[in-house]
Amino acid sequence: VQLQASGGGLVQPGGSLRLSCAASGSTLKRWNVGWFRQAPGKQREGVAWISAGDGRTYYGNFVKGRFTISRDNAKNTVNLQMSRLNGEDTAVYYCAAVEFLVTAQGLYAEEYNHWGQGTLVTVSS
């Protein structure tokens, strides 16, 4: 599967943004898909995960109800709707996919073997 992340940009604090991860070469519903982010000088961290098949979801603790991950099977995409953004959300966001997970919650980057190129989200006034 090949992944392409899009939707990043500049947004004011408190604003919203929707990221999209488009897949080619495979049906994305078969895959576990995670969103990760990496801010300058920081390690990559897991943002959200949606499971293959039944679409269970899990989020990083810092999300606190602000983000929603979802599938659009018709478009073969996984989206990340982000709201109430703040400066700490500034980062490059990546989507990733793996067929089978060892862990239960899909937020460990080391488990993923297919990555998109990243899209920059900047939260600033």
Steps between C-alpha positions, in 0.01 A plus 500: 500500500618852422387785722473872445418740780347837427302780659763671709538874517499805721216530749434736788486375858159357573443420135437176317665305223432172326784280384450227246701187430435367152600149404582339172590144418273347763170540678575700811226331701722191518770694680557641844562870445667737740563870503826615653664834542845636553573849624844661461742356751251243626444132446227372276184428699181315430193714449221261404439150372214328323495124479473291189152369433283601795639852534581514868677820592747617758665834565806639664442641849566855384209486254242535780197471275616759247576269207299236317641234270268344246488306178344598171485167323354648184805723460745247650620754752545536874434846633608680815266778601677731743334775702594735781853506370777666699865576446608166640324332208746657256683212334540297187220246494549160342262220424619142509357156440569144606297184445550343840572661834673340794379761746134564567485873438706581194693803619854363471668623185742206499216265412416671172667412172328731253526876539372805320720802442364729772303821500590806704252644748587839645284648773576865541330837518 
